[in-house]
Amino acid sequence: MCPEASASHVAEPNIEAVLQDEIFRLYGEVAENPEGDYHFYHGREAAELFDYDRQLLEEAPQGAVASFAGVGNPHLRAGVQPGETVLDVGSGAGLDAYVAARAAGSEGQVVGIDLNPVMCRKAREHVQAHGLRMTCHEAPMEKIPVEDGTVDVVISNGVLNLSFRKAQAMREMFRVLRPGGRLSVTDIVTGRQLSQAIVNDPKLWAS
Ligand SMILES: C[S@@+](CC[C@H](N)C(=O)[O-])C[C@H]1O[C@@H](n2cnc3c(N)ncnc32)[C@H](O)[C@@H]1O
């Protein structure tokens, strides 16, 4: 049999599913074991590095601070006002949702989404334990279960780079924003084409 014919019978690995499994594993581990050794800044050290308010970090749910896994500080530009509705894309353990919920106040609300139900539960528990309003949908950012034009501010911190369908995720963020709404995303980008060895490594992509 020629090589092409045999290759057509080999099942293609589902790269998106492999990546999702790795994302579940890695961020689940940061949430369960924040003291572990990771090759990226996380927890309080990262939050201080990204200029999160120190007093706020003292008052925040400590589980959310310890498991913080963002790559920047979307709040510096988000300018969330009392009464606003904020969508936090990829809420993780909930530090960004907590910061946004404090700013939105009792008249506002934070809606989180996270692919991982465990993260969604943690974020909800962390934020609600401090008497703030947050709901969280277990959903992908590529299909956000929120009505068109209903959100004042979209924030996201270190999540877009994890998507297999970044353009679709961006379209979803703009779809849910009301006219004149705001988007504040912190993420990582590279100006160089990465080698295939890096691009094809789910561990590196997931982190
Ligand atoms: C870098 S963490 C977010 C940090 C978080 N904002 C915080 O306050 O700690 C990334 C989160 O995005 C979630 N995530 C990854 N890919 C996703 C996707 N396609 N849709 C929704 N959430 C996703 C992960 O499960 C993880 O909880």
Coordinates of C-alpha atoms and ligand atoms in Angstrom, one line a residue:
M1 CA 0.0 0.0 0.0
C2 CA 1.4 3.5 -0.8
P3 CA 2.1 5.7 2.1
E4 CA -0.6 8.3 1.2
A5 CA -3.3 5.5 1.2
S6 CA -2.3 4.2 4.6
A7 CA -2.0 7.7 6.0
S8 CA -5.6 8.4 5.1
H9 CA -6.7 5.7 7.5
V10 CA -4.8 7.1 10.5
A11 CA -7.1 9.1 12.8
E12 CA -5.9 12.8 13.0
P13 CA -5.2 13.8 16.6
N14 CA -7.7 16.4 17.7
I15 CA -5.3 19.2 18.6
E16 CA -8.0 21.4 20.1
A17 CA -9.1 18.6 22.5
V18 CA -5.5 17.9 23.5
L19 CA -5.0 21.6 24.2
Q20 CA -8.2 21.7 26.2
D21 CA -7.1 18.8 28.4
E22 CA -3.8 20.5 29.1
I23 CA -5.5 23.8 30.0
F24 CA -7.8 21.9 32.4
R25 CA -4.8 20.1 33.9
L26 CA -2.5 23.1 34.3
Y27 CA -4.9 25.7 35.6
G28 CA -6.7 23.1 37.8
E29 CA -3.3 22.4 39.3
V30 CA -2.5 26.1 39.9
A31 CA -5.9 26.3 41.7
E32 CA -5.5 23.2 43.8
N33 CA -1.8 23.6 44.4
P34 CA -0.7 27.3 44.2
E35 CA 2.4 26.6 46.2
G36 CA 3.7 24.3 43.4
D37 CA 6.6 25.1 41.1
Y38 CA 5.4 26.7 37.8
H39 CA 7.5 28.2 35.0
F40 CA 5.3 31.4 35.0
Y41 CA 4.6 34.1 37.6
H42 CA 1.4 33.4 39.5
G43 CA -0.2 34.2 42.8
R44 CA 0.5 37.3 44.8
E45 CA 4.0 37.7 43.3
A46 CA 2.4 38.1 39.8
A47 CA -0.4 40.4 41.0
E48 CA 2.1 42.7 42.7
L49 CA 4.3 42.7 39.6
F50 CA 1.3 43.8 37.5
D51 CA 0.5 46.6 39.9
Y52 CA -2.6 45.3 41.6
D53 CA -3.4 47.5 44.5
R54 CA -1.7 46.1 47.6
Q55 CA -4.5 47.0 50.0
L56 CA -7.0 45.3 47.7
L57 CA -4.8 42.2 47.6
E58 CA -4.9 42.1 51.4
E59 CA -8.7 42.3 51.4
A60 CA -9.3 39.9 48.5
P61 CA -10.2 36.2 48.8
Q62 CA -6.8 34.7 49.5
G63 CA -7.5 31.6 47.5
A64 CA -8.1 33.7 44.4
V65 CA -4.9 35.7 45.1
A66 CA -2.8 32.6 45.6
S67 CA -4.1 31.0 42.3
F68 CA -4.0 34.2 40.2
A69 CA -2.6 33.2 36.8
G70 CA -3.0 36.4 34.8
V71 CA -0.3 38.0 32.6
G72 CA -1.1 41.7 33.2
N73 CA -3.6 44.0 34.8
P74 CA -6.7 44.7 32.7
H75 CA -8.2 46.9 35.4
L76 CA -5.8 49.7 34.8
R77 CA -7.6 50.6 31.7
A78 CA -11.0 49.0 32.2
G79 CA -12.3 51.9 34.4
V80 CA -15.2 49.9 35.7
Q81 CA -17.9 52.2 37.2
P82 CA -20.5 51.5 39.8
G83 CA -23.6 49.9 38.3
E84 CA -21.8 48.5 35.2
T85 CA -22.1 44.9 33.9
V86 CA -18.7 43.3 33.4
L87 CA -17.9 40.1 31.5
D88 CA -14.7 38.4 32.7
V89 CA -13.6 36.0 30.0
G90 CA -11.6 33.1 31.6
S91 CA -12.3 33.9 35.2
G92 CA -9.8 31.3 36.6
A93 CA -9.9 31.3 40.4
G94 CA -11.6 34.7 40.4
L95 CA -9.2 37.5 41.4
D96 CA -10.0 39.6 38.3
A97 CA -13.7 39.0 38.8
Y98 CA -13.4 40.1 42.5
V99 CA -11.6 43.3 41.5
A100 CA -14.2 44.1 38.9
A101 CA -17.1 43.2 41.3
R102 CA -15.8 45.6 43.8
A103 CA -15.7 48.4 41.2
A104 CA -19.1 47.5 39.8
G105 CA -20.7 47.6 43.4
S106 CA -24.0 46.4 44.5
E107 CA -25.8 47.9 41.5
G108 CA -23.5 46.3 39.0
Q109 CA -22.6 42.7 38.3
V110 CA -19.8 40.5 37.0
V111 CA -20.5 37.6 34.7
G112 CA -17.6 35.2 34.4
I113 CA -17.1 32.4 31.9
D114 CA -14.6 29.6 32.1
L115 CA -14.2 26.4 30.1
N116 CA -13.4 24.5 33.3
P117 CA -16.3 24.0 35.7
V118 CA -14.0 23.6 38.7
M119 CA -12.6 27.1 38.0
C120 CA -16.0 28.5 37.6
R121 CA -17.1 27.1 41.0
K122 CA -13.9 28.5 42.7
A123 CA -14.4 32.0 41.2
R124 CA -18.0 32.1 42.2
E125 CA -17.3 30.9 45.8
H126 CA -14.3 33.3 46.2
V127 CA -16.2 36.4 45.0
Q128 CA -19.6 35.6 46.6
A129 CA -17.9 34.8 50.0
H130 CA -17.0 38.5 50.0
G131 CA -20.6 39.6 49.5
L132 CA -20.1 40.6 45.9
R133 CA -22.2 39.8 42.9
M134 CA -20.8 37.2 40.4
T135 CA -22.3 34.5 38.2
C136 CA -20.1 32.2 36.2
H137 CA -21.0 30.2 33.1
E138 CA -19.1 27.0 32.3
A139 CA -18.5 27.9 28.6
P140 CA -15.9 28.5 26.0
M141 CA -14.9 32.1 25.0
E142 CA -15.6 31.0 21.4
K143 CA -19.3 30.7 22.2
I144 CA -20.2 33.1 25.0
P145 CA -23.7 32.4 26.5
V146 CA -24.5 36.1 26.8
E147 CA -27.0 38.2 24.9
D148 CA -25.8 40.6 22.2
G149 CA -25.1 44.2 23.4
T150 CA -25.7 43.6 27.1
V151 CA -22.2 44.1 28.6
D152 CA -20.6 47.5 29.5
V153 CA -17.0 46.2 29.9
V154 CA -15.3 43.0 28.8
I155 CA -12.1 42.1 30.6
S156 CA -9.7 39.2 30.0
N157 CA -6.3 38.4 31.4
G158 CA -4.1 35.8 29.8
V159 CA -6.9 33.8 28.2
L160 CA -7.0 34.8 24.5
N161 CA -3.6 33.2 23.8
L162 CA -5.1 29.9 25.0
S163 CA -7.8 29.8 22.3
F164 CA -7.6 27.6 19.3
R165 CA -10.0 30.1 17.5
K166 CA -8.8 33.6 18.5
A167 CA -10.7 35.5 15.8
Q168 CA -14.0 33.7 16.8
A169 CA -13.3 34.6 20.5
M170 CA -12.8 38.3 19.6
R171 CA -16.0 38.3 17.5
E172 CA -17.8 37.0 20.6
M173 CA -16.4 39.6 22.9
F174 CA -17.5 42.4 20.5
R175 CA -20.9 40.8 20.0
V176 CA -21.8 40.9 23.7
L177 CA -20.5 44.5 24.2
R178 CA -23.2 47.3 24.1
P179 CA -22.5 50.1 21.6
G180 CA -19.8 52.3 23.2
G181 CA -18.8 49.5 25.6
R182 CA -15.2 48.9 26.5
L183 CA -12.8 46.0 26.1
S184 CA -9.7 45.6 28.2
V185 CA -7.5 42.6 27.4
T186 CA -4.1 41.8 28.7
D187 CA -2.4 38.9 27.0
I188 CA 0.9 37.7 25.5
V189 CA 1.9 38.1 21.9
T190 CA 5.0 37.4 20.0
G191 CA 6.4 39.4 17.0
R192 CA 8.3 36.3 15.8
Q193 CA 7.0 33.2 14.2
L194 CA 7.4 30.4 16.7
S195 CA 9.0 27.2 15.7
Q196 CA 6.7 24.2 15.0
A197 CA 8.2 22.4 18.0
I198 CA 6.8 25.2 20.3
V199 CA 3.5 25.6 18.4
N200 CA 2.8 21.8 18.5
D201 CA 3.6 21.4 22.2
P202 CA 0.3 21.6 24.1
K203 CA 2.1 22.2 27.4
L204 CA 3.8 25.3 26.1
W205 CA 0.6 26.5 24.4
A206 CA -1.5 26.0 27.5
S207 CA 0.9 28.0 29.7
Ligands
LIG1 C1 -4.7 32.8 32.9 S1 -6.1 32.1 33.7 C2 -7.1 33.5 34.0 C3 -6.7 34.3 35.2 C4 -7.8 34.9 35.9 N1 -8.4 36.0 35.2 C5 -7.5 35.2 37.4 O1 -8.0 36.2 37.9 O2 -6.7 34.5 38.0 C6 -6.9 31.3 32.3 C7 -8.3 30.7 32.5 O3 -8.9 30.7 31.2 C8 -9.6 29.5 31.1 N2 -9.8 29.2 29.7 C9 -8.8 28.7 28.8 N3 -9.3 28.5 27.6 C10 -10.6 28.9 27.6 C11 -11.6 29.0 26.7 N4 -11.4 28.6 25.4 N5 -12.8 29.5 27.0 C12 -13.0 29.9 28.3 N6 -12.1 29.8 29.3 C13 -10.9 29.4 29.0 C14 -8.8 28.5 31.9 O4 -9.7 27.4 32.3 C15 -8.3 29.3 33.0 O5 -9.1 29.2 34.2

